């Protein structure tokens, strides 16, 4: 997206590593239409959408449930927790992201608001993340695919995945060699971004250090937004 640049020079790596030095503290008044107050760090100059922005709208297949999922279809009904990942992630970043969404799913089920939230992890590696691979990954990660609120999103092609991440989230997706890892043809840089949007489709939180986001904090934010 062209309305921002991530501190103009931080680049893609900054989403995971953070952008200390270019983040400020927001004021006390919340953005219009939000449930939560402003976050501690102002990410309004980041390349990706953040607090007070609209959740990007796009439609992608959910191959496990055999349906097309649009982020817009949940407006007025469910909060959304989104991230991006790939199942061949070799260093634990993507499992850490999925863990946080899965803990959110568990908490929602326990507290009785599972039908008020949608979990939307999207793969940027559809060539290897087949429906079978995604289903197996769900079992490995403890995801409840029968809860009715979890959708593994799989773009039709790698190029479509690139387009979604670039145009809607300001994230560049590029394959990189994985010569140092046995049986892995290619890998991706990690972005570590998790986004929480409310039922009106307004972003409440952009967790730019997603794999290291405190789980209790994320679950608390999710409950407050989903049950508002």
XYZ file of N, CA and C in Angstrom:
684
model
N 0.840 -1.179 0.000
C 0.000 0.000 0.000
C 0.883 1.239 0.000
N 0.441 2.262 -0.719
C 1.312 3.403 -0.928
C 1.080 4.544 0.052
N 0.144 4.375 0.990
C -0.126 5.473 1.911
C 0.906 5.561 3.024
N 1.738 4.545 3.124
C 2.727 4.537 4.196
C 4.030 3.924 3.724
N 5.066 4.101 4.494
C 6.260 3.274 4.376
C 6.715 3.004 5.788
N 7.246 1.820 5.989
C 7.600 1.412 7.342
C 8.846 2.180 7.806
N 8.596 3.319 8.423
C 9.660 4.223 8.846
C 10.545 4.596 7.662
N 9.940 4.488 6.452
C 10.578 4.850 5.197
C 11.782 3.969 4.859
N 12.534 3.505 5.835
C 13.739 2.735 5.525
C 13.823 1.422 6.272
N 12.858 1.114 7.147
C 12.977 -0.079 7.984
C 12.908 -1.352 7.166
N 12.052 -1.355 6.130
C 11.962 -2.505 5.252
C 11.156 -3.634 5.856
N 11.040 -4.715 5.093
C 10.224 -5.841 5.491
C 10.694 -6.461 6.792
N 12.008 -6.560 6.993
C 12.516 -7.224 8.174
C 12.057 -6.541 9.444
N 11.741 -5.281 9.373
C 11.347 -4.549 10.562
C 10.064 -5.022 11.174
N 9.214 -5.723 10.437
C 7.946 -6.162 10.997
C 8.182 -7.162 12.094
N 9.150 -8.062 11.883
C 9.458 -9.036 12.911
C 10.403 -8.465 13.949
N 11.420 -7.780 13.491
C 12.444 -7.317 14.408
C 12.003 -6.120 15.223
N 10.922 -5.460 14.780
C 10.481 -4.259 15.474
C 11.141 -3.033 14.879
N 10.676 -1.864 15.299
C 11.212 -0.630 14.745
C 11.520 0.354 15.852
N 12.259 -0.110 16.819
C 12.645 0.780 17.906
C 13.326 2.001 17.332
N 12.931 3.167 17.835
C 13.514 4.394 17.342
C 12.590 5.126 16.400
N 11.613 4.417 15.794
C 10.679 5.105 14.912
C 9.249 4.949 15.407
N 9.078 4.394 16.618
C 7.759 4.220 17.179
C 7.528 5.251 18.280
N 6.354 5.855 18.264
C 6.026 6.831 19.281
C 4.883 6.360 20.145
N 4.480 7.137 21.108
C 3.372 6.806 21.988
C 2.167 7.629 21.585
N 1.052 6.956 21.389
C -0.152 7.638 20.981
C -0.794 8.369 22.145
N -1.693 9.256 21.819
C -2.439 9.962 22.837
C -3.458 9.069 23.490
N -4.267 9.598 24.402
C -5.176 8.793 25.195
C -6.521 8.562 24.518
N -6.883 9.383 23.543
C -8.187 9.238 22.907
C -8.135 8.166 21.842
N -9.132 7.265 21.849
C -9.149 6.175 20.909
C -9.615 6.610 19.531
N -9.294 5.786 18.527
C -9.738 6.060 17.165
C -11.233 5.806 17.048
N -11.881 6.502 16.138
C -13.319 6.363 15.959
C -13.686 4.928 15.590
N -14.668 4.381 16.284
C -15.149 3.044 15.981
C -14.392 1.916 16.633
N -13.402 2.228 17.471
C -12.620 1.180 18.116
C -13.151 0.869 19.506
N -12.826 -0.320 19.971
C -13.183 -0.764 21.319
C -12.038 -0.483 22.287
N -10.834 -0.812 21.868
C -9.651 -0.622 22.697
C -9.114 0.793 22.550
N -8.423 1.244 23.572
C -7.726 2.513 23.478
C -6.491 2.366 22.612
N -5.790 3.466 22.350
C -4.591 3.412 21.508
C -3.538 2.467 22.066
N -2.777 1.800 21.206
C -1.689 0.929 21.663
C -0.529 1.765 22.203
N 0.386 1.096 22.860
C 1.539 1.788 23.429
C 2.436 2.363 22.337
N 2.519 1.667 21.215
C 3.395 2.096 20.136
C 2.573 2.545 18.932
N 2.937 3.671 18.384
C 2.262 4.228 17.216
C 2.852 3.605 15.956
N 2.048 2.813 15.265
C 2.491 2.156 14.048
C 1.878 2.796 12.808
N 1.419 4.014 12.939
C 0.717 4.662 11.835
C 1.613 4.940 10.632
N 2.921 4.897 10.798
C 3.833 5.091 9.674
C 4.328 3.768 9.090
N 3.788 2.666 9.598
C 4.217 1.359 9.099
C 3.620 1.065 7.731
N 4.196 0.116 7.040
C 3.694 -0.256 5.719
C 2.383 -1.015 5.813
N 2.146 -1.662 6.930
C 0.941 -2.470 7.102
C -0.150 -1.669 7.814
N -1.411 -2.054 7.645
C -2.500 -1.356 8.334
C -2.418 -1.581 9.841
N -2.841 -0.579 10.610
C -2.755 -0.684 12.061
C -3.952 0.007 12.706
N -3.821 0.338 13.969
C -4.912 0.830 14.798
C -5.742 1.924 14.118
N -7.049 1.671 14.044
C -7.968 2.642 13.461
C -8.164 2.525 11.964
N -7.324 1.730 11.274
C -7.485 1.509 9.836
C -8.563 0.462 9.582
N -9.044 0.417 8.353
C -9.979 -0.633 7.961
C -9.228 -1.929 7.696
N -9.829 -3.037 8.096
C -9.267 -4.338 7.755
C -9.303 -4.499 6.246
N -8.190 -4.864 5.605
C -8.199 -5.053 4.154
C -9.258 -6.063 3.726
N -9.871 -5.795 2.570
C -10.895 -6.678 2.042
C -10.355 -7.471 0.864
N -10.480 -8.780 0.942
C -10.096 -9.670 -0.155
C -10.808 -10.998 0.054
N -10.862 -11.789 -0.993
C -11.536 -13.086 -0.950
C -10.554 -14.173 -1.357
N -10.487 -15.230 -0.547
C -9.527 -16.318 -0.763
C -10.223 -17.650 -0.438
N -9.890 -18.719 -1.146
C -10.494 -20.018 -0.832
C -10.043 -20.569 0.522
N -10.974 -21.216 1.193
C -10.679 -22.082 2.331
C -10.832 -23.496 1.791
N -9.732 -24.167 1.434
C -9.832 -25.460 0.759
C -10.315 -26.589 1.659
N -10.147 -26.444 2.960
C -10.570 -27.506 3.869
C -12.092 -27.554 3.985
N -12.705 -26.378 4.082
C -14.156 -26.327 4.191
C -14.837 -26.152 2.837
N -14.038 -25.981 1.780
C -14.589 -25.900 0.442
C -15.447 -24.680 0.194
N -14.972 -23.529 0.652
C -15.741 -22.294 0.457
C -14.805 -21.108 0.240
N -15.369 -20.067 -0.361
C -14.640 -18.819 -0.535
C -14.873 -17.956 0.703
N -13.794 -17.422 1.254
C -13.898 -16.597 2.451
C -13.487 -15.168 2.128
N -14.357 -14.236 2.451
C -14.057 -12.816 2.305
C -13.902 -12.205 3.696
N -12.892 -11.380 3.853
C -12.744 -10.720 5.157
C -13.940 -9.829 5.451
N -14.597 -9.341 4.405
C -15.733 -8.440 4.606
C -16.980 -9.163 5.110
N -17.056 -10.476 4.914
C -18.276 -11.196 5.273
C -18.510 -11.259 6.779
N -17.481 -10.959 7.560
C -17.619 -11.044 9.005
C -18.036 -9.724 9.650
N -18.046 -8.659 8.864
C -18.400 -7.357 9.415
C -19.829 -7.366 9.952
N -19.983 -6.843 11.149
C -21.273 -6.816 11.812
C -21.550 -8.050 12.637
N -20.700 -9.091 12.499
C -20.960 -10.345 13.190
C -19.795 -10.854 14.033
N -18.587 -10.742 13.492
C -17.446 -11.342 14.177
C -16.225 -10.431 14.155
N -15.457 -10.501 15.214
C -14.119 -9.926 15.199
C -13.228 -10.868 14.389
N -12.093 -10.387 13.907
C -11.189 -11.176 13.072
C -9.783 -11.131 13.647
N -9.153 -12.305 13.721
C -7.743 -12.393 14.086
C -7.025 -13.022 12.900
N -6.098 -12.255 12.305
C -5.441 -12.637 11.051
C -3.939 -12.732 11.239
N -3.326 -13.665 10.509
C -1.867 -13.697 10.375
C -1.530 -14.399 9.064
N -0.238 -14.412 8.698
C 0.200 -15.148 7.511
C 1.343 -16.076 7.911
N 1.453 -17.188 7.183
C 2.365 -18.252 7.604
C 2.632 -19.193 6.428
N 3.508 -20.176 6.649
C 3.615 -21.318 5.746
C 4.036 -22.532 6.555
N 3.554 -23.703 6.165
C 3.715 -24.897 7.003
C 5.140 -25.425 7.027
N 5.966 -25.055 6.024
C 7.346 -25.532 5.972
C 8.315 -24.616 6.709
N 7.798 -23.699 7.478
C 8.629 -22.775 8.254
C 9.657 -23.559 9.064
N 10.957 -23.295 8.868
C 11.986 -24.128 9.496
C 12.465 -23.658 10.864
N 12.041 -22.482 11.318
C 12.654 -21.950 12.542
C 11.672 -21.574 13.645
N 10.438 -22.029 13.546
C 9.511 -21.853 14.656
C 8.708 -20.575 14.666
N 8.956 -19.659 13.734
C 8.229 -18.390 13.732
C 6.748 -18.611 13.429
N 6.465 -19.356 12.366
C 5.064 -19.574 11.985
C 4.303 -20.400 13.027
N 4.878 -21.464 13.573
C 4.178 -22.162 14.650
C 3.870 -21.252 15.842
N 4.752 -20.294 16.121
C 4.499 -19.359 17.221
C 3.314 -18.448 16.909
N 3.170 -18.069 15.630
C 2.022 -17.258 15.225
C 0.728 -18.061 15.331
N 0.746 -19.288 14.794
C -0.442 -20.136 14.834
C -0.808 -20.480 16.272
N 0.194 -20.666 17.126
C -0.070 -20.936 18.545
C -0.909 -19.832 19.164
N -0.594 -18.594 18.845
C -1.324 -17.468 19.435
C -2.767 -17.417 18.936
N -2.980 -17.710 17.667
C -4.352 -17.783 17.176
C -5.078 -18.973 17.801
N -4.385 -20.087 17.933
C -5.020 -21.275 18.513
C -5.377 -21.064 19.977
N -4.514 -20.377 20.715
C -4.843 -20.077 22.115
C -6.036 -19.135 22.183
N -6.133 -18.241 21.208
C -7.311 -17.391 21.137
C -8.563 -18.210 20.876
N -8.449 -19.201 19.991
C -9.586 -20.071 19.704
C -10.002 -20.848 20.958
N -9.044 -21.375 21.678
C -9.339 -22.115 22.900
C -10.028 -21.233 23.936
N -9.502 -20.023 24.117
C -10.073 -19.109 25.104
C -11.503 -18.728 24.729
N -11.736 -18.514 23.440
C -13.072 -18.146 22.973
C -14.057 -19.279 23.234
N -13.620 -20.515 23.023
C -14.486 -21.665 23.277
C -14.793 -21.800 24.764
N -13.784 -21.620 25.590
C -13.963 -21.750 27.032
C -14.879 -20.671 27.609
N -14.780 -19.450 27.050
C -15.552 -18.322 27.564
C -16.895 -18.150 26.851
N -17.139 -18.954 25.820
C -18.432 -18.938 25.174
C -18.651 -17.864 24.125
N -17.580 -17.335 23.543
C -17.764 -16.346 22.481
C -17.115 -16.797 21.170
N -17.001 -18.105 20.993
C -16.377 -18.638 19.791
C -17.095 -18.269 18.508
N -18.407 -18.017 18.612
C -19.158 -17.641 17.417
C -19.106 -16.146 17.136
N -18.285 -15.422 17.887
C -18.161 -13.988 17.691
C -16.790 -13.593 17.164
N -16.003 -14.584 16.765
C -14.658 -14.306 16.262
C -14.335 -15.272 15.127
N -13.534 -14.812 14.157
C -13.056 -15.649 13.054
C -11.535 -15.595 13.025
N -10.927 -16.753 12.901
C -9.470 -16.861 12.836
C -9.086 -17.122 11.390
N -8.267 -16.225 10.813
C -7.986 -16.255 9.383
C -6.489 -16.268 9.077
N -5.801 -17.365 9.331
C -4.401 -17.461 8.901
C -4.324 -17.746 7.411
N -3.486 -17.005 6.695
C -3.359 -17.172 5.246
C -1.943 -17.633 4.902
N -1.847 -18.676 4.085
C -0.534 -19.146 3.642
C -0.043 -18.322 2.456
N 1.247 -18.073 2.427
C 1.837 -17.429 1.247
C 2.650 -18.448 0.442
N 2.405 -19.749 0.721
C 3.101 -20.820 0.015
C 2.089 -21.864 -0.459
N 1.129 -21.459 -1.311
C 0.083 -22.405 -1.722
C 0.598 -23.591 -2.527
N 1.790 -23.466 -3.106
C 2.332 -24.570 -3.897
C 2.595 -25.795 -3.021
N 3.058 -25.572 -1.794
C 3.312 -26.694 -0.886
C 2.202 -26.870 0.142
N 1.501 -25.794 0.461
C 0.442 -25.876 1.465
C -0.871 -26.294 0.814
N -0.918 -27.554 0.454
C -2.106 -28.153 -0.140
C -3.170 -28.339 0.932
N -4.405 -28.633 0.558
C -5.428 -28.902 1.574
C -5.008 -30.012 2.539
N -4.370 -31.040 2.009
C -3.918 -32.134 2.874
C -2.844 -31.667 3.846
N -1.920 -30.846 3.346
C -0.857 -30.329 4.210
C -1.425 -29.422 5.295
N -2.403 -28.615 4.945
C -3.011 -27.711 5.924
C -3.786 -28.492 6.978
N -4.481 -29.528 6.566
C -5.222 -30.335 7.530
C -4.261 -31.039 8.497
N -3.170 -31.574 7.959
C -2.174 -32.207 8.812
C -1.559 -31.193 9.773
N -1.282 -30.004 9.270
C -0.706 -28.945 10.098
C -1.657 -28.558 11.222
N -2.943 -28.506 10.917
C -3.940 -28.179 11.944
C -3.867 -29.184 13.082
N -3.737 -30.468 12.745
C -3.621 -31.486 13.780
C -2.357 -31.329 14.606
N -1.264 -31.007 13.928
C 0.005 -30.818 14.637
C -0.051 -29.638 15.595
N -0.770 -28.587 15.198
C -0.806 -27.358 15.983
C -1.978 -27.312 16.973
N -2.812 -28.337 16.975
C -3.921 -28.383 17.921
C -5.087 -27.490 17.566
N -5.246 -27.158 16.287
C -6.334 -26.304 15.835
C -7.627 -27.107 15.721
N -8.728 -26.525 16.149
C -10.042 -27.157 16.036
C -10.704 -26.689 14.738
N -10.629 -27.521 13.710
C -11.205 -27.161 12.419
C -12.721 -27.302 12.402
N -13.291 -27.955 13.411
C -14.731 -28.167 13.464
C -15.456 -27.110 14.286
N -14.725 -26.128 14.787
C -15.339 -25.113 15.654
C -16.189 -24.120 14.872
N -15.986 -24.057 13.561
C -16.757 -23.141 12.741
C -16.218 -21.728 12.709
N -15.037 -21.515 13.290
C -14.473 -20.164 13.313
C -13.037 -20.092 12.818
N -12.497 -21.206 12.333
C -11.108 -21.230 11.862
C -11.093 -21.521 10.367
N -10.429 -20.662 9.605
C -10.331 -20.834 8.162
C -8.879 -20.681 7.731
N -8.282 -21.779 7.287
C -6.980 -21.676 6.631
C -7.222 -21.123 5.233
N -6.686 -19.958 4.937
C -6.875 -19.321 3.642
C -5.707 -19.674 2.724
N -6.043 -20.076 1.495
C -5.018 -20.514 0.551
C -5.246 -19.855 -0.809
N -4.482 -18.819 -1.134
C -4.591 -18.198 -2.458
C -4.385 -19.232 -3.554
N -4.987 -18.981 -4.709
C -4.927 -19.950 -5.809
C -3.513 -20.172 -6.320
N -2.688 -19.142 -6.290
C -1.322 -19.236 -6.800
C -0.367 -18.459 -5.896
N 0.908 -18.747 -6.074
C 1.945 -18.002 -5.360
C 1.881 -16.525 -5.711
N 1.614 -16.229 -6.989
C 1.533 -14.837 -7.429
C 0.365 -14.111 -6.768
N -0.741 -14.805 -6.597
C -1.891 -14.213 -5.900
C -1.555 -13.957 -4.434
N -0.823 -14.859 -3.816
C -0.392 -14.658 -2.433
C 0.501 -13.424 -2.323
N 1.414 -13.264 -3.277
C 2.270 -12.080 -3.303
C 1.429 -10.806 -3.422
N 0.456 -10.845 -4.302
C -0.394 -9.679 -4.549
C -1.158 -9.276 -3.298
N -1.742 -10.240 -2.611
C -2.512 -9.949 -1.401
C -1.628 -9.326 -0.332
N -0.482 -9.908 -0.107
C 0.396 -9.405 0.952
C 0.969 -8.029 0.621
N 1.286 -7.812 -0.643
C 1.859 -6.534 -1.048
C 0.805 -5.440 -1.053
N -0.284 -5.647 -1.774
C -1.283 -4.598 -1.963
C -2.084 -4.299 -0.702
N -2.376 -5.311 0.095
C -3.254 -5.121 1.245
C -2.504 -4.944 2.569
N -1.287 -5.498 2.652
C -0.573 -5.458 3.929
C 0.814 -4.830 3.832
N 1.216 -4.429 2.631
C 2.518 -3.798 2.489
C 3.675 -4.719 2.783
N 3.485 -6.023 2.585
C 4.511 -7.015 2.880
C 4.979 -7.669 1.585
N 6.267 -7.708 1.382
C 6.840 -8.311 0.182
C 7.108 -9.797 0.427
N 6.587 -10.627 -0.462
C 6.764 -12.070 -0.360
C 7.716 -12.523 -1.458
N 8.837 -13.090 -1.085
C 9.808 -13.570 -2.061
C 10.436 -14.866 -1.565
N 10.479 -15.848 -2.440
C 11.163 -17.095 -2.102
C 12.657 -16.850 -1.961
N 13.261 -17.580 -1.046
C 14.703 -17.503 -0.861
C 15.275 -18.915 -0.851
N 16.522 -19.088 -1.291
C 17.135 -20.418 -1.264
C 17.195 -20.960 0.164
N 17.107 -22.278 0.263
C 17.206 -22.934 1.574
C 18.251 -24.037 1.511
N 19.380 -23.706 0.894
C 20.432 -24.696 0.687
C 20.991 -25.232 1.995
N 20.850 -24.469 3.064
C 21.406 -24.885 4.343
C 20.460 -25.791 5.129
N 19.278 -26.057 4.586
C 18.292 -26.871 5.295
C 17.963 -28.097 4.449
N 18.154 -29.260 5.011
C 17.944 -30.503 4.277
C 16.475 -30.668 3.898
N 16.236 -31.088 2.683
C 14.902 -31.395 2.170
C 13.977 -30.181 2.104
N 14.540 -28.981 2.048
C 13.729 -27.783 1.901
C 14.232 -27.014 0.687
N 13.400 -26.938 -0.346
C 13.823 -26.324 -1.606
C 13.938 -24.815 -1.495
N 13.021 -24.185 -0.751
C 13.051 -22.733 -0.590
C 12.370 -22.345 0.712
N 12.634 -21.137 1.139
C 12.073 -20.619 2.381
C 11.612 -19.190 2.149
N 11.026 -18.582 3.166
C 10.562 -17.200 3.084
C 11.078 -16.401 4.276
N 11.251 -15.091 4.117
C 11.505 -14.248 5.285
C 10.246 -14.224 6.136
N 10.407 -13.896 7.400
C 9.262 -13.910 8.315
C 8.838 -12.497 8.657
N 7.530 -12.305 8.748
C 6.998 -10.990 9.042
C 6.443 -10.896 10.458
N 5.945 -11.964 10.978
C 5.514 -11.991 12.365
C 4.377 -11.055 12.676
N 3.486 -10.800 11.736
C 2.409 -9.841 11.955
C 1.100 -10.554 12.278
N 0.434 -10.098 13.339
C -0.912 -10.542 13.686
C -1.793 -9.303 13.744
N -2.974 -9.384 13.152
C -3.899 -8.249 13.154
C -5.222 -8.656 13.795
N -5.719 -7.804 14.685
C -7.017 -7.979 15.327
C -7.941 -6.859 14.870
N -9.064 -7.233 14.255
C -10.056 -6.253 13.812
C -11.381 -6.508 14.522
N -12.130 -5.447 14.784
C -13.402 -5.600 15.474
C -14.533 -5.941 14.508
N -15.745 -6.037 15.035
C -16.889 -6.466 14.224
C -17.274 -5.441 13.162
N -16.802 -4.232 13.298
C -17.054 -3.204 12.286
C -15.975 -3.176 11.210
N -15.007 -4.104 11.317
C -13.943 -4.166 10.334
C -12.859 -3.133 10.547
N -12.757 -2.609 11.766
C -11.733 -1.622 12.104
C -10.635 -2.297 12.916
N -9.414 -2.035 12.561
C -8.291 -2.689 13.234
C -8.087 -2.113 14.631
N -8.030 -3.019 15.602
C -7.811 -2.647 16.997
C -6.346 -2.780 17.397
N -5.695 -3.794 16.865
C -4.291 -4.023 17.185
C -3.572 -4.631 15.989
N -2.347 -4.163 15.753
C -1.423 -4.796 14.815
C -0.213 -5.211 15.645
N -0.112 -6.493 15.922
C 0.996 -7.006 16.735
C 2.172 -7.266 15.803
N 3.064 -6.304 15.712
C 4.157 -6.396 14.748
C 5.234 -7.385 15.171
N 5.249 -7.745 16.433
C 6.190 -8.758 16.922
C 5.392 -9.996 17.311
N 4.570 -10.437 16.384
C 3.608 -11.493 16.632
C 4.119 -12.724 17.337
N 5.246 -13.312 16.905
C 5.722 -14.533 17.559
C 6.104 -14.331 19.015
N 6.337 -13.080 19.402
C 6.722 -12.791 20.784
C 5.640 -12.036 21.546
N 4.485 -11.875 20.937
C 3.390 -11.192 21.616
C 2.945 -11.990 22.819
N 2.763 -11.323 23.944
C 2.298 -11.985 25.156
C 0.924 -12.601 24.895
N 0.803 -13.896 25.130
C -0.430 -14.606 24.791
C -1.594 -14.133 25.640
N -1.372 -13.930 26.927
C -2.465 -13.478 27.795
C -2.968 -12.110 27.363
N -2.071 -11.255 26.954
C -2.464 -9.923 26.494
C -3.298 -10.019 25.225
N -2.840 -10.868 24.288
C -3.580 -11.020 23.037
C -4.969 -11.586 23.303
N -5.057 -12.598 24.149
C -6.353 -13.211 24.460
C -7.273 -12.210 25.140
N -6.733 -11.401 26.022
C -7.546 -10.375 26.689
C -8.052 -9.347 25.678
N -7.165 -8.907 24.778
C -7.607 -7.958 23.734
C -8.706 -8.576 22.879
N -8.531 -9.845 22.522
C -9.506 -10.532 21.674
C -10.862 -10.606 22.363
N -10.870 -10.970 23.613
C -12.150 -11.098 24.331
C -12.868 -9.751 24.438
N -12.111 -8.718 24.754
C -12.717 -7.397 24.886
C -13.325 -6.923 23.564
N -12.613 -7.188 22.472
C -13.092 -6.744 21.158
C -14.263 -7.608 20.678
N -14.152 -8.919 20.841
C -15.173 -9.832 20.322
C -16.493 -9.735 21.085
N -16.432 -9.426 22.355
C -17.658 -9.402 23.170
C -18.214 -8.002 23.373
N -17.593 -6.996 22.744
C -18.081 -5.617 22.928
C -19.442 -5.419 22.277
